[in-house]
Coordinates of C-alpha atoms and ligand atoms in Angstrom, one line a residue:
X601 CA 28.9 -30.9 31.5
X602 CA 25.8 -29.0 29.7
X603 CA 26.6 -27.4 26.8
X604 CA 26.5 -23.6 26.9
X605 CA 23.1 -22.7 24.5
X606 CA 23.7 -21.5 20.8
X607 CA 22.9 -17.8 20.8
X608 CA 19.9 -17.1 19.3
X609 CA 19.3 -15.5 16.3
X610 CA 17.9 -11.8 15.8
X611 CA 15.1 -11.7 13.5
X612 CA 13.5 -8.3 12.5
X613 CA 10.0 -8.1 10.7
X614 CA 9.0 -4.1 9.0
X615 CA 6.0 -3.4 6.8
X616 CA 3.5 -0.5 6.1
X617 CA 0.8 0.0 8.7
X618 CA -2.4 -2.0 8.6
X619 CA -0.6 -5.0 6.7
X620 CA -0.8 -7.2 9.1
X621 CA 2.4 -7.9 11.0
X622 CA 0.6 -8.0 14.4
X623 CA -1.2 -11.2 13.1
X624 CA 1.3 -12.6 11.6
X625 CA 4.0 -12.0 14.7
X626 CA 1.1 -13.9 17.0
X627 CA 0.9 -16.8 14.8
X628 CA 4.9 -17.0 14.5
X629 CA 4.9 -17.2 18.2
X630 CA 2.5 -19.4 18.6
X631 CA 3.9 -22.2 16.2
X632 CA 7.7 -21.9 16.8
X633 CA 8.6 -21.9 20.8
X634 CA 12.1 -20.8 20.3
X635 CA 11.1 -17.3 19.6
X636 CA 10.3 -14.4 21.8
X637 CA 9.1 -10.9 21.5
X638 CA 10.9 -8.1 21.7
X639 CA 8.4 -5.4 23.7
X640 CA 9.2 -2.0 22.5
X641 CA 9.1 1.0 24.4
X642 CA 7.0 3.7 22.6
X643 CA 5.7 7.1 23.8
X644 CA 2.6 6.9 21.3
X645 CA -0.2 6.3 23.9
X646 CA -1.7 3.1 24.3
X647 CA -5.1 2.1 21.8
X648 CA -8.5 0.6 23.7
X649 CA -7.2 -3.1 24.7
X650 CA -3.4 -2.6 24.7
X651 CA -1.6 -3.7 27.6
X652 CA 1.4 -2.0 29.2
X653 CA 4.3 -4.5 29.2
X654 CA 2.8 -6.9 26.7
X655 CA 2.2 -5.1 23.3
X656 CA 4.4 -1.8 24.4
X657 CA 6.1 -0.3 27.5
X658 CA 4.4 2.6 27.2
X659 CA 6.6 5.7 28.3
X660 CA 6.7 9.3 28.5
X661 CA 8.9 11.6 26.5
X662 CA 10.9 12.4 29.1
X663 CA 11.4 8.6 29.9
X664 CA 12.1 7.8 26.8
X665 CA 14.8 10.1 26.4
X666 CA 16.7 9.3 29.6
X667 CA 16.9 5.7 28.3
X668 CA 18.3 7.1 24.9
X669 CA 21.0 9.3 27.2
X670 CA 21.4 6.1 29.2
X671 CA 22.8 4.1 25.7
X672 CA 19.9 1.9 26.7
X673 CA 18.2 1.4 23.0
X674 CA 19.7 -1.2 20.4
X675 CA 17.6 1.0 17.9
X676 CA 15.0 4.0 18.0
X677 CA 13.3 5.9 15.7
X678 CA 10.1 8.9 15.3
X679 CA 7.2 7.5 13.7
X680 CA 4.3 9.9 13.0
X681 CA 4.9 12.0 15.7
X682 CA 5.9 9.5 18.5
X683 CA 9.5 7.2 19.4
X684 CA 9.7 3.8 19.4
X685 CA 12.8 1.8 20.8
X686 CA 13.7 -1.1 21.5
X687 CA 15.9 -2.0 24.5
X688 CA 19.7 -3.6 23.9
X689 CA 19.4 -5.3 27.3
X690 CA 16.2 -7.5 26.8
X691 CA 17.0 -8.7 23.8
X692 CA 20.7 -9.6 24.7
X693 CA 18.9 -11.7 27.5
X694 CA 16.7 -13.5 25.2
X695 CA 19.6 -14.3 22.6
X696 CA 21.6 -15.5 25.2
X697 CA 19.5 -18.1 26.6
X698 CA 19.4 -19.2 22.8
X699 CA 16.2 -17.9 21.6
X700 CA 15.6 -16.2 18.8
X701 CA 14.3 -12.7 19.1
X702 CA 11.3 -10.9 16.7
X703 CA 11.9 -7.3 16.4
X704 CA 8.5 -5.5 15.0
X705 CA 10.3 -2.1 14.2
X706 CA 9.9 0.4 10.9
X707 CA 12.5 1.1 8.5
X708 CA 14.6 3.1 10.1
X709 CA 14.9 1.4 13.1
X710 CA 15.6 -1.5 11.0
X711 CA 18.8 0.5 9.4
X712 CA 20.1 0.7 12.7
X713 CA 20.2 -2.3 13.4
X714 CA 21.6 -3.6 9.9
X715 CA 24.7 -1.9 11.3
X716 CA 25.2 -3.0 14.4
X717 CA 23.7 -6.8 13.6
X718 CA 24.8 -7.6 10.3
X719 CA 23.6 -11.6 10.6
X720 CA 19.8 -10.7 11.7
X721 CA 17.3 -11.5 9.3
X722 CA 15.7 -9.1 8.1
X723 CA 11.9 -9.6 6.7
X724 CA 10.2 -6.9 4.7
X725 CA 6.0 -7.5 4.5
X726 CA 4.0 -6.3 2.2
X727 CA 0.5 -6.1 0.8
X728 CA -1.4 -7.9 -2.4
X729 CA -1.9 -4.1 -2.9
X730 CA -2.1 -0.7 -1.8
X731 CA -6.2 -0.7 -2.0
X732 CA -6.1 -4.1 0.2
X733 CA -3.7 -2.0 2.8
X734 CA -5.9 1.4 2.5
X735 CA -9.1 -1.5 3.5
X736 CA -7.3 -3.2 6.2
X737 CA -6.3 0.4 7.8
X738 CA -10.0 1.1 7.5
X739 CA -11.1 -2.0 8.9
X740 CA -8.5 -1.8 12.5
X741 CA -10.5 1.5 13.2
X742 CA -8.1 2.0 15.8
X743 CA -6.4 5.6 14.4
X744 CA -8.3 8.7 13.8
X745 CA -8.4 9.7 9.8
X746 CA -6.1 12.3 10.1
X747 CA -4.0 9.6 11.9
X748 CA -4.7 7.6 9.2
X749 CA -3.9 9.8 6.3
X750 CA -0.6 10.3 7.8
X751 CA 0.2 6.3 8.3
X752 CA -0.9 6.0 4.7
X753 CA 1.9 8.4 3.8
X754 CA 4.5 7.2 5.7
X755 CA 3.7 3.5 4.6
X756 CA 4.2 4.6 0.6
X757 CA 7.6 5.6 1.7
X758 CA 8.5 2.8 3.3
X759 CA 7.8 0.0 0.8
X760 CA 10.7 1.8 -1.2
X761 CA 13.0 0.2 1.3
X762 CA 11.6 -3.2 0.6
X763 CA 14.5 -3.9 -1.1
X764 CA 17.3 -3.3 1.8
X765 CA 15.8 -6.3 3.4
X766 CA 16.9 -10.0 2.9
X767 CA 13.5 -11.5 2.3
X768 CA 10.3 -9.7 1.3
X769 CA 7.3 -11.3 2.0
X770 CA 3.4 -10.9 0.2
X771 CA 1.0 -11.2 3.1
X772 CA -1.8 -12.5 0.8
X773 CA -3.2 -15.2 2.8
X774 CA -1.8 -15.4 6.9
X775 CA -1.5 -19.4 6.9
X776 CA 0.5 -19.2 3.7
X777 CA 2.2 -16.1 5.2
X778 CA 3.3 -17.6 8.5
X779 CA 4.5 -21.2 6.5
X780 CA 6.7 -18.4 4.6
X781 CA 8.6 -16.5 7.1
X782 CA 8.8 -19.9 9.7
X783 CA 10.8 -21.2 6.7
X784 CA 12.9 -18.3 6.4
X785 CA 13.9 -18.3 9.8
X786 CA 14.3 -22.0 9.7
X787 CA 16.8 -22.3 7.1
X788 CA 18.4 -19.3 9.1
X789 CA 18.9 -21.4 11.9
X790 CA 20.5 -24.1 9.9
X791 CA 22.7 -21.6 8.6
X792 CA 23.3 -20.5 11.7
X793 CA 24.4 -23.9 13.1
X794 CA 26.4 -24.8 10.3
X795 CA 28.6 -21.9 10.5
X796 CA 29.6 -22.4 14.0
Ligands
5GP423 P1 2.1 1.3 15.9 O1 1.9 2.7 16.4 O2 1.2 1.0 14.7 O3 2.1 0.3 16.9 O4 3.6 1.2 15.3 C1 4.0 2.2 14.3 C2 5.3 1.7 13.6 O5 6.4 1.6 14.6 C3 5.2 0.2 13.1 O6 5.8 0.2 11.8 C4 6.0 -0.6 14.1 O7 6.5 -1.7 13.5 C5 7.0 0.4 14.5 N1 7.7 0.0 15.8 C6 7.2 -0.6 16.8 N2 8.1 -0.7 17.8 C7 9.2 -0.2 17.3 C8 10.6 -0.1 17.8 O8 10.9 -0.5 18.9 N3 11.5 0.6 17.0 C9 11.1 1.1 15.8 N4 12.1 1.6 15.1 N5 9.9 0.9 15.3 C10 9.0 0.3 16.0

């Protein structure tokens, strides 16, 4: 008889804008084949070279709200101006089949899910320093400077909740970065399998 998968784990990854948790989610997906993406839903419209399905479902308000009436949304959360969420149903599916499941999502998305998902890992990233974060925003050119100005804000409040999380990690160099947080979640799956 095959035995039934373990259930994967739930691993959730927050950090300022522009320091470089894209990148750094890419590379963890490329290395480790157990883990999967969680697609968000957002109503923030898509940036030049952003696909629909792959780096958000990208919804509108009204959409978006139906799906929070509908219970649909393990977490959600306004950031500057727009909602992100991510949906209970995909990553249920993913766990299930025994992967384990990245969650990009800010702070207080991540509170959210603390409560209802007490076991996730939860990884805090952040940067050498704020200069190196203001030059990285700089350098993605993707938000406009009032844009910018605000994500700058909102990212001095969220390192203050750096220390809610179970491991906080310095992006200084991405290889070093990505060895990092593959350990992290690899002793989490020994855990894991040692408490069943
Ligand atoms: P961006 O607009 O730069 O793609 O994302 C803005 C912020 O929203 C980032 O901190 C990103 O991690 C966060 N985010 C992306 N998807 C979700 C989600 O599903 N839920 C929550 N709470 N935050 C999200």
């Amino acid at each position: 008889m095959r035995r039934a998968p373990t259930r994967g784990l739930l691993i959730v990854i927050s950090g300022p804008s522009g320091v470089g948790k894209d990148t750094l989610i890419k590379r963890l997906l490329e290395l480790d084949r157990n883990l999967r993406y969680s697609v968000s839903c957002t109503t923030r419209p898509a940036r030049p070279g952003e696909v629909d399905g792959v780096d958000y479902a990208f919804v509108s308000r009204e959409r978006f709200q139906q799906l929070i009436d509908e219970g649909a949304f393990l977490e959600h959360a306004t950031y500057n101006g727009n909602l992100y969420g991510t949906l209970t149903e995909r990553v249920e599916r993913e766990r299930d089949a025994g992967h384990d499941v990245v969650l990009k999502i800010e702070v207080q998305g991540a509170e959210q899910v603390r409560a209802k998902v007490p076991d996730g890992v939860f990884t805090f990233v952040v940067p050498p320093s704020v200069d190196e974060l203001v030059r990285r925003q700089v350098k993605r050119n993707t938000e406009t400077s009032k844009d910018m100005t605000a994500r700058g804000l909102i990212a001095t409040r969220e390192m203050e909740y750096a220390s809610r999380y179970d491991h906080v990690v310095v992006n200084d160099e991405l290889q070093r970065t990505v060895a990092e947080v593959l350990a992290i979640i690899r002793s989490a799956r020994e855990r894991d399998i040692q408490d069943k």
